[in-house]
Tab-separated table of C-alpha atoms and ligand atoms in Angstrom:
chain	number	residue	atom	x	y	z
A	1094	VAL	CA	227.918	139.026	-30.891
A	1095	GLU	CA	230.494	139.966	-28.281
A	1096	PRO	CA	230.884	143.739	-27.751
A	1097	LYS	CA	234.671	143.476	-27.524
A	1098	SER	CA	237.200	140.653	-27.341
A	1099	SER	CA	240.816	140.011	-28.313
A	1100	ILE	CA	243.215	137.153	-28.925
A	1101	HIS	CA	246.946	136.759	-29.398
A	1102	PHE	CA	248.335	134.040	-31.689
A	1103	ALA	CA	251.895	132.743	-31.766
A	1104	SER	CA	251.313	132.536	-35.514
A	1105	ALA	CA	248.339	133.168	-37.778
A	1106	LEU	CA	247.400	133.004	-41.441
A	1107	LEU	CA	246.702	136.565	-42.608
A	1108	PRO	CA	245.661	137.539	-46.150
A	1109	ALA	CA	249.308	138.306	-46.995
A	1110	GLY	CA	250.548	135.032	-45.486
A	1111	TRP	CA	251.784	133.641	-42.188
A	1112	ALA	CA	252.743	136.099	-39.475
A	1113	ASP	CA	254.081	135.704	-35.944
A	1114	ASP	CA	252.743	137.274	-32.747
A	1115	VAL	CA	249.412	138.312	-34.174
A	1116	ARG	CA	246.948	140.269	-32.053
A	1117	ILE	CA	243.355	140.523	-33.189
A	1118	VAL	CA	240.760	142.780	-31.633
A	1119	ALA	CA	237.078	142.186	-32.348
A	1120	GLU	CA	234.345	144.738	-31.837
A	1121	SER	CA	230.644	144.091	-32.384
A	1122	GLY	CA	231.343	140.910	-34.315
A	1123	ARG	CA	233.868	142.388	-36.737
A	1124	ILE	CA	237.646	142.483	-36.729
A	1125	ALA	CA	238.634	145.982	-35.627
A	1126	LEU	CA	242.411	145.493	-35.599
A	1127	VAL	CA	245.014	142.969	-36.749
A	1128	GLU	CA	248.605	143.558	-35.630
A	1129	ALA	CA	251.572	141.299	-36.407
A	1130	GLY	CA	254.714	141.326	-34.269
A	1131	ALA	CA	252.671	142.489	-31.296
A	1132	ALA	CA	253.050	141.533	-27.651
A	1133	ALA	CA	250.078	139.932	-25.914
A	1134	ARG	CA	248.072	142.136	-23.560
A	1135	PRO	CA	246.697	140.855	-20.271
A	1136	GLU	CA	243.118	140.856	-21.548
A	1137	ASP	CA	243.943	138.769	-24.642
A	1138	ALA	CA	242.887	135.166	-25.038
A	1139	ARG	CA	245.798	133.073	-26.296
A	1140	GLY	CA	246.032	130.722	-29.254
A	1141	ALA	CA	248.924	128.811	-30.795
A	1142	ILE	CA	247.880	128.888	-34.446
A	1143	GLY	CA	245.143	131.078	-35.932
A	1144	LEU	CA	243.244	130.426	-39.159
A	1145	PRO	CA	240.245	132.284	-40.550
A	1146	GLY	CA	236.890	130.529	-40.202
A	1147	LEU	CA	235.622	129.161	-43.493
A	1148	GLY	CA	232.260	129.243	-45.229
A	1149	ASN	CA	230.411	126.003	-45.926
A	1150	LEU	CA	228.713	127.018	-49.146
A	1151	HIS	CA	226.190	124.210	-49.551
A	1152	SER	CA	224.146	122.373	-46.930
A	1153	HIS	CA	220.833	120.547	-46.681
A	1154	ALA	CA	220.813	120.441	-42.899
A	1155	PHE	CA	217.924	117.975	-42.477
A	1156	GLN	CA	219.860	115.287	-44.345
A	1157	ARG	CA	222.217	115.020	-41.351
A	1158	ALA	CA	219.574	112.812	-39.751
A	1159	MET	CA	219.710	110.335	-42.664
A	1160	ALA	CA	223.444	109.730	-42.465
A	1161	GLY	CA	224.001	105.992	-42.240
A	1162	LEU	CA	220.455	105.068	-43.249
A	1163	THR	CA	221.007	104.522	-46.966
A	1164	GLY	CA	223.584	101.755	-46.922
A	1165	HIS	CA	221.519	98.741	-48.011
A	1166	ARG	CA	221.612	97.617	-51.592
A	1167	GLY	CA	218.280	97.686	-53.430
A	1168	THR	CA	217.110	95.230	-56.075
A	1169	GLY	CA	218.825	96.946	-59.004
A	1170	ASP	CA	221.875	99.192	-58.967
A	1171	ASP	CA	221.814	101.783	-56.238
A	1172	SER	CA	222.450	105.309	-57.438
A	1173	PHE	CA	221.904	108.975	-56.767
A	1174	TRP	CA	218.321	108.435	-57.977
A	1175	THR	CA	217.509	105.573	-55.616
A	1176	TRP	CA	219.116	107.558	-52.770
A	1177	ARG	CA	216.850	110.445	-53.716
A	1178	GLU	CA	213.760	108.258	-53.322
A	1179	LEU	CA	214.883	107.333	-49.804
A	1180	MET	CA	215.548	110.996	-49.080
A	1181	TYR	CA	212.029	111.936	-50.249
A	1182	ARG	CA	210.548	109.312	-47.958
A	1183	PHE	CA	212.557	110.640	-45.050
A	1184	VAL	CA	211.711	114.259	-45.732
A	1185	GLY	CA	208.019	113.474	-45.836
A	1186	ARG	CA	207.974	112.836	-42.080
A	1187	LEU	CA	209.812	115.829	-40.686
A	1188	THR	CA	208.019	118.476	-38.611
A	1189	PRO	CA	209.321	122.015	-38.085
A	1190	ASP	CA	210.509	121.017	-34.598
A	1191	ASP	CA	212.392	118.061	-36.068
A	1192	VAL	CA	214.037	120.241	-38.680
A	1193	GLU	CA	215.150	122.772	-36.090
A	1194	ALA	CA	216.685	120.117	-33.841
A	1195	ILE	CA	218.448	118.357	-36.725
A	1196	ALA	CA	219.762	121.612	-38.193
A	1197	ALA	CA	221.056	122.740	-34.791
A	1198	MET	CA	223.021	119.489	-34.514
A	1199	ALA	CA	224.439	119.830	-38.013
A	1200	TYR	CA	225.424	123.449	-37.341
A	1201	VAL	CA	227.111	122.648	-34.030
A	1202	GLU	CA	229.147	120.022	-35.868
A	1203	MET	CA	229.977	122.481	-38.638
A	1204	VAL	CA	231.295	125.014	-36.141
A	1205	GLU	CA	233.368	122.313	-34.458
A	1206	ALA	CA	234.792	121.453	-37.886
A	1207	GLY	CA	235.910	125.056	-38.483
A	1208	TYR	CA	233.031	126.377	-40.566
A	1209	THR	CA	231.804	129.737	-39.290
A	1210	ARG	CA	229.092	130.377	-41.895
A	1211	VAL	CA	226.746	128.091	-43.769
A	1212	GLY	CA	224.853	128.477	-47.015
A	1213	GLU	CA	221.635	126.605	-46.352
A	1214	PHE	CA	220.136	125.528	-49.682
A	1215	HIS	CA	216.740	125.231	-48.177
A	1216	TYR	CA	213.868	123.550	-50.004
A	1217	LEU	CA	211.779	121.795	-47.364
A	1218	HIS	CA	209.207	124.569	-47.194
A	1219	HIS	CA	205.701	123.163	-46.785
A	1220	GLY	CA	203.682	120.743	-44.694
A	1221	PRO	CA	203.620	117.038	-45.603
A	1222	ASP	CA	200.602	117.472	-47.901
A	1223	GLY	CA	202.292	120.324	-49.772
A	1224	HIS	CA	200.271	123.089	-48.129
A	1225	PRO	CA	202.313	126.082	-47.032
A	1226	TYR	CA	202.508	126.773	-43.316
A	1227	ASP	CA	200.773	129.963	-42.075
A	1228	ASN	CA	204.161	131.597	-42.268
A	1229	PRO	CA	205.423	130.477	-45.681
A	1230	ALA	CA	208.961	130.687	-44.261
A	1231	GLU	CA	208.146	128.678	-41.120
A	1232	MET	CA	210.878	126.181	-41.951
A	1233	GLY	CA	213.290	129.005	-42.829
A	1234	ALA	CA	212.617	130.515	-39.410
A	1235	ARG	CA	213.495	127.139	-37.850
A	1236	ILE	CA	216.751	127.088	-39.827
A	1237	ALA	CA	217.478	130.603	-38.550
A	1238	ALA	CA	216.742	129.532	-34.965
A	1239	ALA	CA	219.091	126.563	-35.355
A	1240	ALA	CA	221.836	128.805	-36.744
A	1241	GLU	CA	221.370	131.182	-33.852
A	1242	ALA	CA	221.544	128.354	-31.299
A	1243	ALA	CA	224.763	127.051	-32.849
A	1244	GLY	CA	226.148	130.553	-33.364
A	1245	ILE	CA	226.983	129.913	-37.026
A	1246	GLY	CA	226.615	132.678	-39.621
A	1247	LEU	CA	223.726	132.016	-41.984
A	1248	THR	CA	223.279	132.698	-45.669
A	1249	LEU	CA	219.774	131.397	-46.250
A	1250	LEU	CA	219.072	130.293	-49.790
A	1251	PRO	CA	215.344	129.632	-50.115
A	1252	VAL	CA	214.896	127.247	-53.006
A	1253	PHE	CA	212.618	127.662	-55.980
A	1254	TYR	CA	211.289	124.283	-57.105
A	1255	ALA	CA	208.651	124.368	-59.832
A	1256	GLN	CA	208.476	120.982	-61.569
A	1257	GLY	CA	209.505	117.351	-61.312
A	1258	GLY	CA	211.930	117.243	-64.231
A	1259	PHE	CA	213.061	118.789	-67.530
A	1260	GLY	CA	210.353	119.881	-69.941
A	1261	GLY	CA	207.583	120.451	-67.414
A	1262	VAL	CA	207.423	116.938	-65.992
A	1263	ALA	CA	204.898	117.066	-63.145
A	1264	ALA	CA	206.274	116.878	-59.635
A	1265	GLY	CA	205.807	113.603	-57.789
A	1266	ALA	CA	204.271	113.217	-54.335
A	1267	GLY	CA	207.758	113.120	-52.810
A	1268	GLN	CA	208.419	116.642	-54.061
A	1269	ALA	CA	205.185	118.239	-52.780
A	1270	ARG	CA	206.843	119.939	-49.817
A	1271	PHE	CA	209.280	121.796	-52.094
A	1272	LEU	CA	206.998	123.323	-54.746
A	1273	SER	CA	206.178	126.972	-55.415
A	1274	SER	CA	204.816	129.039	-58.253
A	1275	ALA	CA	207.010	131.995	-59.198
A	1276	ASP	CA	204.611	134.335	-57.364
A	1277	ALA	CA	204.530	132.224	-54.239
A	1278	TYR	CA	208.308	132.065	-54.374
A	1279	ALA	CA	208.551	135.855	-54.344
A	1280	ARG	CA	206.496	135.845	-51.143
A	1281	LEU	CA	208.679	133.084	-49.730
A	1282	VAL	CA	211.831	135.113	-50.344
A	1283	GLU	CA	210.255	138.089	-48.589
A	1284	ALA	CA	209.199	135.921	-45.666
A	1285	SER	CA	212.703	134.422	-45.567
A	1286	ARG	CA	214.179	137.901	-45.153
A	1287	ARG	CA	211.888	138.433	-42.179
A	1288	ALA	CA	212.747	134.997	-40.807
A	1289	VAL	CA	216.469	135.782	-40.609
A	1290	SER	CA	216.044	139.342	-39.348
A	1291	PRO	CA	216.707	138.395	-35.675
A	1292	LEU	CA	220.204	137.246	-36.666
A	1293	ALA	CA	223.031	139.765	-36.562
A	1294	ASP	CA	224.626	139.218	-39.952
A	1295	ALA	CA	222.464	136.864	-41.954
A	1296	ARG	CA	222.230	137.090	-45.708
A	1297	VAL	CA	219.481	135.889	-48.028
A	1298	GLY	CA	220.095	134.772	-51.589
A	1299	ILE	CA	218.015	132.773	-54.013
A	1300	ALA	CA	218.338	129.224	-55.238
A	1301	PRO	CA	216.595	127.883	-58.309
A	1302	HIS	CA	216.966	124.194	-57.377
A	1303	SER	CA	218.279	122.941	-60.726
A	1304	LEU	CA	217.454	123.133	-64.421
A	1305	ARG	CA	215.510	119.924	-63.809
A	1306	ALA	CA	213.222	121.653	-61.322
A	1307	VAL	CA	212.938	125.139	-62.848
A	1308	PRO	CA	211.789	125.862	-66.412
A	1309	PRO	CA	213.379	128.745	-68.381
A	1310	GLU	CA	210.574	131.330	-68.056
A	1311	ALA	CA	210.280	130.769	-64.332
A	1312	LEU	CA	214.054	131.016	-63.935
A	1313	ALA	CA	214.076	134.386	-65.678
A	1314	ALA	CA	211.145	135.531	-63.535
A	1315	VAL	CA	212.786	134.781	-60.190
A	1316	LEU	CA	216.376	135.923	-60.825
A	1317	PRO	CA	215.635	139.594	-60.029
A	1318	LEU	CA	214.550	138.515	-56.528
A	1319	ALA	CA	218.203	137.952	-55.621
A	1320	GLY	CA	218.787	141.661	-55.072
A	1321	GLU	CA	222.302	141.941	-53.652
A	1322	GLY	CA	222.318	138.299	-52.574
A	1323	PRO	CA	223.959	135.324	-54.242
A	1324	VAL	CA	222.292	132.928	-56.698
A	1325	HIS	CA	222.913	129.226	-56.151
A	1326	ILE	CA	221.862	126.338	-58.382
A	1327	HIS	CA	222.585	122.591	-58.535
A	1328	ILE	CA	223.961	121.672	-61.928
A	1329	ALA	CA	225.385	118.766	-63.950
A	1330	GLU	CA	225.845	116.507	-60.959
A	1331	GLN	CA	224.810	113.281	-62.643
A	1332	VAL	CA	225.361	111.855	-66.128
A	1333	ARG	CA	221.640	111.150	-66.480
A	1334	GLU	CA	220.923	114.781	-65.740
A	1335	VAL	CA	223.236	115.806	-68.606
A	1336	LEU	CA	221.578	113.334	-70.988
A	1337	ASP	CA	218.081	114.476	-69.978
A	1338	CYS	CA	219.097	118.097	-70.506
A	1339	LEU	CA	220.475	117.283	-73.951
A	1340	ALA	CA	217.249	115.494	-74.848
A	1341	TRP	CA	215.207	118.456	-73.648
A	1342	SER	CA	217.223	121.355	-75.057
A	1343	GLY	CA	219.989	120.027	-77.279
A	1344	GLN	CA	222.467	121.511	-74.806
A	1345	ARG	CA	224.316	120.328	-71.727
A	1346	PRO	CA	223.285	121.904	-68.405
A	1347	VAL	CA	226.263	124.198	-67.846
A	1348	GLU	CA	226.287	125.177	-71.501
A	1349	TRP	CA	222.560	125.922	-71.372
A	1350	LEU	CA	222.872	128.032	-68.241
A	1351	LEU	CA	225.849	130.036	-69.515
A	1352	ASP	CA	223.906	130.758	-72.719
A	1353	HIS	CA	220.599	131.648	-71.057
A	1354	ALA	CA	221.515	133.497	-67.859
A	1355	GLN	CA	224.082	136.140	-66.986
A	1356	VAL	CA	226.284	133.931	-64.877
A	1357	ASP	CA	228.808	136.061	-62.999
A	1358	GLU	CA	230.470	136.492	-59.569
A	1359	ARG	CA	227.095	136.434	-57.837
A	1360	TRP	CA	226.504	132.842	-58.880
A	1361	CYS	CA	227.433	129.572	-57.266
A	1362	LEU	CA	227.093	126.498	-59.476
A	1363	VAL	CA	226.871	123.559	-57.110
A	1364	HIS	CA	228.673	120.376	-58.266
A	1365	ALA	CA	229.176	121.216	-61.986
A	1366	THR	CA	230.690	117.755	-62.113
A	1367	HIS	CA	230.049	116.870	-65.726
A	1368	MET	CA	231.439	119.532	-68.061
A	1369	THR	CA	233.198	119.499	-71.409
A	1370	ALA	CA	236.517	121.330	-71.741
A	1371	ASP	CA	234.656	124.239	-73.283
A	1372	GLU	CA	232.079	124.443	-70.482
A	1373	THR	CA	234.871	124.224	-67.913
A	1374	ALA	CA	236.800	127.093	-69.472
A	1375	ARG	CA	233.684	129.232	-69.832
A	1376	LEU	CA	232.569	128.629	-66.268
A	1377	ALA	CA	236.054	129.484	-64.977
A	1378	ARG	CA	235.975	132.756	-66.927
A	1379	SER	CA	232.482	133.687	-65.722
A	1380	GLY	CA	233.641	134.501	-62.185
A	1381	ALA	CA	231.034	132.180	-60.695
A	1382	VAL	CA	232.037	129.926	-57.813
A	1383	ALA	CA	231.949	126.187	-58.353
A	1384	GLY	CA	230.366	124.718	-55.209
A	1385	LEU	CA	232.248	121.465	-54.693
A	1386	CYS	CA	230.993	118.920	-52.159
A	1387	PRO	CA	233.546	116.112	-52.470
A	1388	VAL	CA	232.304	113.920	-49.617
A	1389	THR	CA	228.685	113.946	-50.781
A	1390	GLU	CA	229.735	113.644	-54.425
A	1391	ALA	CA	231.662	110.510	-53.471
A	1392	ASP	CA	228.783	109.209	-51.354
A	1393	LEU	CA	226.306	109.671	-54.197
A	1394	GLY	CA	228.604	108.394	-56.951
A	1395	ASP	CA	228.485	111.675	-58.855
A	1396	GLY	CA	231.930	111.699	-60.445
A	1397	LEU	CA	235.017	113.891	-60.255
A	1398	PHE	CA	235.001	117.611	-60.911
A	1399	PRO	CA	237.426	118.656	-63.701
A	1400	ALA	CA	239.544	120.551	-61.206
A	1401	VAL	CA	242.770	120.621	-63.209
A	1402	ALA	CA	241.291	122.335	-66.253
A	1403	TYR	CA	239.105	124.583	-64.102
A	1404	ARG	CA	242.077	125.724	-62.055
A	1405	ALA	CA	244.126	126.302	-65.206
A	1406	GLY	CA	241.332	128.617	-66.343
A	1407	GLY	CA	241.483	130.561	-63.075
A	1408	GLY	CA	238.101	129.305	-61.822
A	1409	ALA	CA	236.875	130.094	-58.306
A	1410	TRP	CA	235.606	127.317	-56.056
A	1411	GLY	CA	234.582	126.631	-52.501
A	1412	VAL	CA	233.396	123.621	-50.533
A	1413	GLY	CA	230.101	122.491	-49.090
A	1414	THR	CA	228.968	119.635	-46.880
A	1415	ASP	CA	225.761	119.175	-48.923
A	1416	SER	CA	224.066	116.007	-47.594
A	1417	ASN	CA	226.010	116.277	-44.319
A	1418	VAL	CA	226.706	112.550	-44.369
A	1419	ALA	CA	229.960	113.626	-42.699
A	1420	ILE	CA	230.742	117.139	-41.521
A	1421	ASP	CA	234.436	117.775	-41.782
A	1422	LEU	CA	236.247	120.545	-43.596
A	1423	ALA	CA	239.586	118.730	-43.675
A	1424	ASP	CA	237.820	115.705	-45.244
A	1425	GLU	CA	236.336	117.831	-48.036
A	1426	LEU	CA	239.655	119.439	-48.972
A	1427	ARG	CA	241.599	116.192	-48.686
A	1428	LEU	CA	239.119	114.231	-50.796
A	1429	LEU	CA	239.044	116.945	-53.454
A	1430	GLU	CA	242.826	116.678	-53.847
A	1431	TYR	CA	242.928	112.884	-53.520
A	1432	GLY	CA	240.256	112.408	-56.185
A	1433	GLN	CA	242.442	114.341	-58.604
A	1434	ARG	CA	245.540	112.338	-57.634
A	1435	LEU	CA	243.718	109.063	-58.197
A	1436	GLN	CA	242.508	110.271	-61.553
A	1437	HIS	CA	245.697	111.882	-62.864
A	1438	HIS	CA	248.335	109.693	-61.162
A	1439	THR	CA	250.229	112.730	-59.892
A	1440	ARG	CA	250.607	114.557	-56.558
A	1441	ASN	CA	249.936	118.076	-55.280
A	1442	VAL	CA	247.537	118.592	-58.153
A	1443	LEU	CA	245.828	121.688	-56.741
A	1444	ALA	CA	248.962	123.345	-55.319
A	1445	ASP	CA	249.666	126.867	-56.511
A	1446	GLU	CA	253.118	128.129	-57.342
A	1447	GLY	CA	255.002	128.993	-54.158
A	1448	ARG	CA	252.366	127.545	-51.812
A	1449	SER	CA	251.852	124.092	-50.426
A	1450	VAL	CA	248.853	122.049	-51.487
A	1451	GLY	CA	247.108	122.472	-48.124
A	1452	ARG	CA	247.624	126.208	-48.186
A	1453	SER	CA	246.373	126.426	-51.777
A	1454	LEU	CA	243.255	124.404	-50.982
A	1455	PHE	CA	242.530	126.451	-47.874
A	1456	ASP	CA	243.042	129.825	-49.561
A	1457	ALA	CA	240.825	128.885	-52.499
A	1458	ALA	CA	238.033	127.524	-50.314
A	1459	LEU	CA	238.163	130.599	-48.074
A	1460	ALA	CA	237.839	133.014	-50.985
A	1461	GLY	CA	235.223	130.962	-52.830
A	1462	GLY	CA	233.148	130.430	-49.711
A	1463	ALA	CA	233.152	134.141	-48.950
A	1464	ARG	CA	232.072	135.059	-52.455
A	1465	ALA	CA	229.362	132.430	-52.639
A	1466	LEU	CA	227.918	133.362	-49.242
A	1467	GLY	CA	228.031	137.114	-49.739
A	1468	MET	CA	230.216	137.812	-46.712
A	1469	PRO	CA	233.921	138.665	-46.534
A	1470	ALA	CA	236.234	136.228	-44.757
A	1471	GLY	CA	239.844	136.287	-43.634
A	1472	LEU	CA	241.788	137.698	-40.718
A	1473	GLU	CA	241.626	141.343	-41.712
A	1474	GLN	CA	239.998	144.505	-40.519
A	1475	GLY	CA	236.310	144.709	-41.328
A	1476	ALA	CA	235.808	140.978	-41.851
A	1477	PRO	CA	233.655	138.991	-39.416
A	1478	ALA	CA	235.553	138.099	-36.238
A	1479	ASP	CA	235.534	134.404	-37.096
A	1480	TRP	CA	238.597	132.245	-36.505
A	1481	VAL	CA	239.830	128.780	-35.714
A	1482	THR	CA	242.712	127.956	-33.430
A	1483	LEU	CA	244.696	124.801	-33.978
A	1484	ASP	CA	246.245	122.827	-31.169
A	1485	GLN	CA	250.022	122.940	-31.549
A	1486	ASP	CA	250.212	120.001	-29.110
A	1487	HIS	CA	248.451	117.648	-31.521
A	1488	PRO	CA	251.129	115.153	-32.565
A	1489	ALA	CA	250.514	115.789	-36.261
A	1490	LEU	CA	251.441	119.456	-35.730
A	1491	ALA	CA	254.613	118.866	-33.710
A	1492	GLY	CA	257.383	121.071	-35.048
A	1493	ARG	CA	255.246	122.357	-37.929
A	1494	ALA	CA	255.337	125.971	-39.102
A	1495	GLY	CA	253.867	127.952	-42.002
A	1496	ASP	CA	252.135	126.071	-44.826
A	1497	ALA	CA	253.162	122.704	-43.346
A	1498	ILE	CA	250.607	123.447	-40.616
A	1499	LEU	CA	247.806	123.378	-43.178
A	1500	ASP	CA	249.166	120.280	-44.896
A	1501	SER	CA	249.346	118.546	-41.511
A	1502	PHE	CA	245.867	119.712	-40.510
A	1503	ILE	CA	244.197	118.680	-43.776
A	1504	PHE	CA	246.099	115.486	-44.619
A	1505	ALA	CA	247.314	114.158	-41.289
A	1506	ALA	CA	245.293	115.346	-38.311
A	1507	GLY	CA	241.846	116.408	-39.497
A	1508	ARG	CA	239.408	118.117	-37.179
A	1509	GLU	CA	241.009	116.629	-34.074
A	1510	ALA	CA	243.591	119.394	-34.377
A	1511	ILE	CA	240.948	122.100	-33.924
A	1512	ALA	CA	241.133	123.519	-30.425
A	1513	GLU	CA	238.832	126.537	-30.550
A	1514	VAL	CA	236.399	128.193	-32.913
A	1515	TRP	CA	235.313	131.788	-32.497
A	1516	ARG	CA	232.461	133.417	-34.367
A	1517	SER	CA	231.470	137.073	-34.210
A	1518	GLY	CA	234.142	137.589	-31.545
A	1519	ARG	CA	232.718	134.852	-29.292
A	1520	ARG	CA	234.400	131.612	-28.358
A	1521	LEU	CA	231.958	128.825	-29.295
A	1522	VAL	CA	234.287	125.822	-29.264
A	1523	THR	CA	236.797	124.975	-26.533
A	1524	ASP	CA	238.974	121.841	-26.641
A	1525	GLY	CA	237.127	120.820	-29.793
A	1526	ARG	CA	233.679	120.911	-28.167
A	1527	HIS	CA	230.921	123.363	-28.900
A	1528	ARG	CA	229.475	124.921	-25.774
A	1529	GLU	CA	225.949	123.964	-26.923
A	1530	ARG	CA	226.931	120.393	-27.836
A	1531	ASP	CA	225.309	118.533	-24.935
A	1532	ARG	CA	221.993	120.323	-25.127
A	1533	THR	CA	221.933	120.019	-28.922
A	1534	VAL	CA	222.755	116.318	-28.901
A	1535	ALA	CA	219.978	115.654	-26.390
A	1536	ARG	CA	217.423	117.349	-28.633
A	1537	PHE	CA	218.758	115.660	-31.751
A	1538	ARG	CA	218.761	112.244	-30.128
A	1539	ALA	CA	215.135	112.631	-29.027
A	1540	VAL	CA	214.099	113.444	-32.606
A	1541	LEU	CA	216.050	110.521	-34.047
A	1542	HIS	CA	214.491	108.100	-31.576
A	1543	LYS	CA	211.046	109.438	-32.405
A	1544	LEU	CA	211.666	109.026	-36.144
A	1545	ALA	CA	213.079	105.520	-35.665
A	1546	ALA	CA	209.942	104.501	-33.725
A	1547	GLU	CA	207.496	105.824	-36.358
B	1972	NGQ	C1	219.044	117.819	-52.863
B	1972	NGQ	N1	221.106	116.689	-53.396
B	1972	NGQ	O1	218.404	118.799	-53.239
B	1972	NGQ	O2	219.079	117.463	-51.687
B	1972	NGQ	C2	219.825	117.062	-53.895
B	1972	NGQ	C3	219.054	115.832	-54.299
B	1972	NGQ	C4	217.980	116.541	-56.448
B	1972	NGQ	C5	222.129	116.658	-54.222
B	1972	NGQ	N2	221.921	117.023	-55.442
B	1972	NGQ	C6	217.797	116.155	-55.009
B	1972	NGQ	N3	223.309	116.259	-53.820
B	1972	NGQ	O3	219.049	117.001	-56.832
B	1972	NGQ	O4	217.021	116.407	-57.190
B	1973	ZN	ZN1	222.581	120.031	-52.784
């Protein structure tokens, strides 16, 4: 956190819209002043185009190290479920040092992509044999250390994982490192709060992994642990999951959750891919955020979120990088829109009245990310001093102004157009490179070579 810093933008996206000659002053990590139509002062840094930093609402950081390792076809059809077996095998080998190095790499890449906060849906808690570490939040502390090294804001979501599948199916060996009783989970949440306490503005929420992994009584028992923090859950990502839920309860996952828990603004339902029209409308009305992870959902063959109906119902959503197979904010927003175009044979599907599609996507993801991560966002007084500057010299931005900047960033340029990223009033990225990149890559590479040799 920088005690005091300031920047002047030729133009910037403020909550009320685009403004010219914007001066922002940051104090102790927060925005103390935003002035439009202001002259630059000598002490100001300068930026061409200013955007607020965005929240990445769903990450499993360790999976960054598996990217590119699941591309061979197995004997039957490959699927989410066969990928999950490979993921379990991979997870079984990771030490706390490995996890810290991998997470630091993922977080450096997130910051470079324009994400200034991450929701880490963190379930790799225990040693390889399933025994807790001396500090039950040892791995959470490593996640916090990685976030601190990368300078990204952290909303830590320790995961509650109680069983292998619907109806009390016993957990398999591959899930041993994730498991807790409800009592042990309460201690884990407490230890997680301690683990993030060195960070300036961390938040802790709770995360029942899924209805597959958490039975009803245990879900009810842990929900009060959220306190003021958000509640995240994976839901209805796969067709088989919906069928298994129907077989178990007679209801579909989203339907079951809406009927059995008080789902409101504090909740983030991750994926929510497979919903009926009724579930979609009810979820939109609930105020919960749909946590969409388009790149991972494509990678895992999940399906397409019913974005048109959800948007028509006024539903909130944000984006997450989930498996971190690729870490790119522009990719997530572009793929979300393109999936809908391919499905509905139309264009500008998620554009709001009076705003371009890029602007609409960005605004929605900014608001949804902030709500899901329990931290305000946007270039306004009191919000974290987190922003992204775009490079007006990138060819895709030549001559662009207003909403066309966002359309060009998301659909034409991608992250190459990001010049700088500031977080808590500190410049972390210059010319597209994080200041900790080299050191972080060296550590990450050493871990990957070690794992490849095992
Ligand atoms: C996860 N990932 O927790 O990493 C899951 C796979 C599961 C996604 N759902 C495991 N994308 O859902 O059981
Ligand atoms: Zn996930």
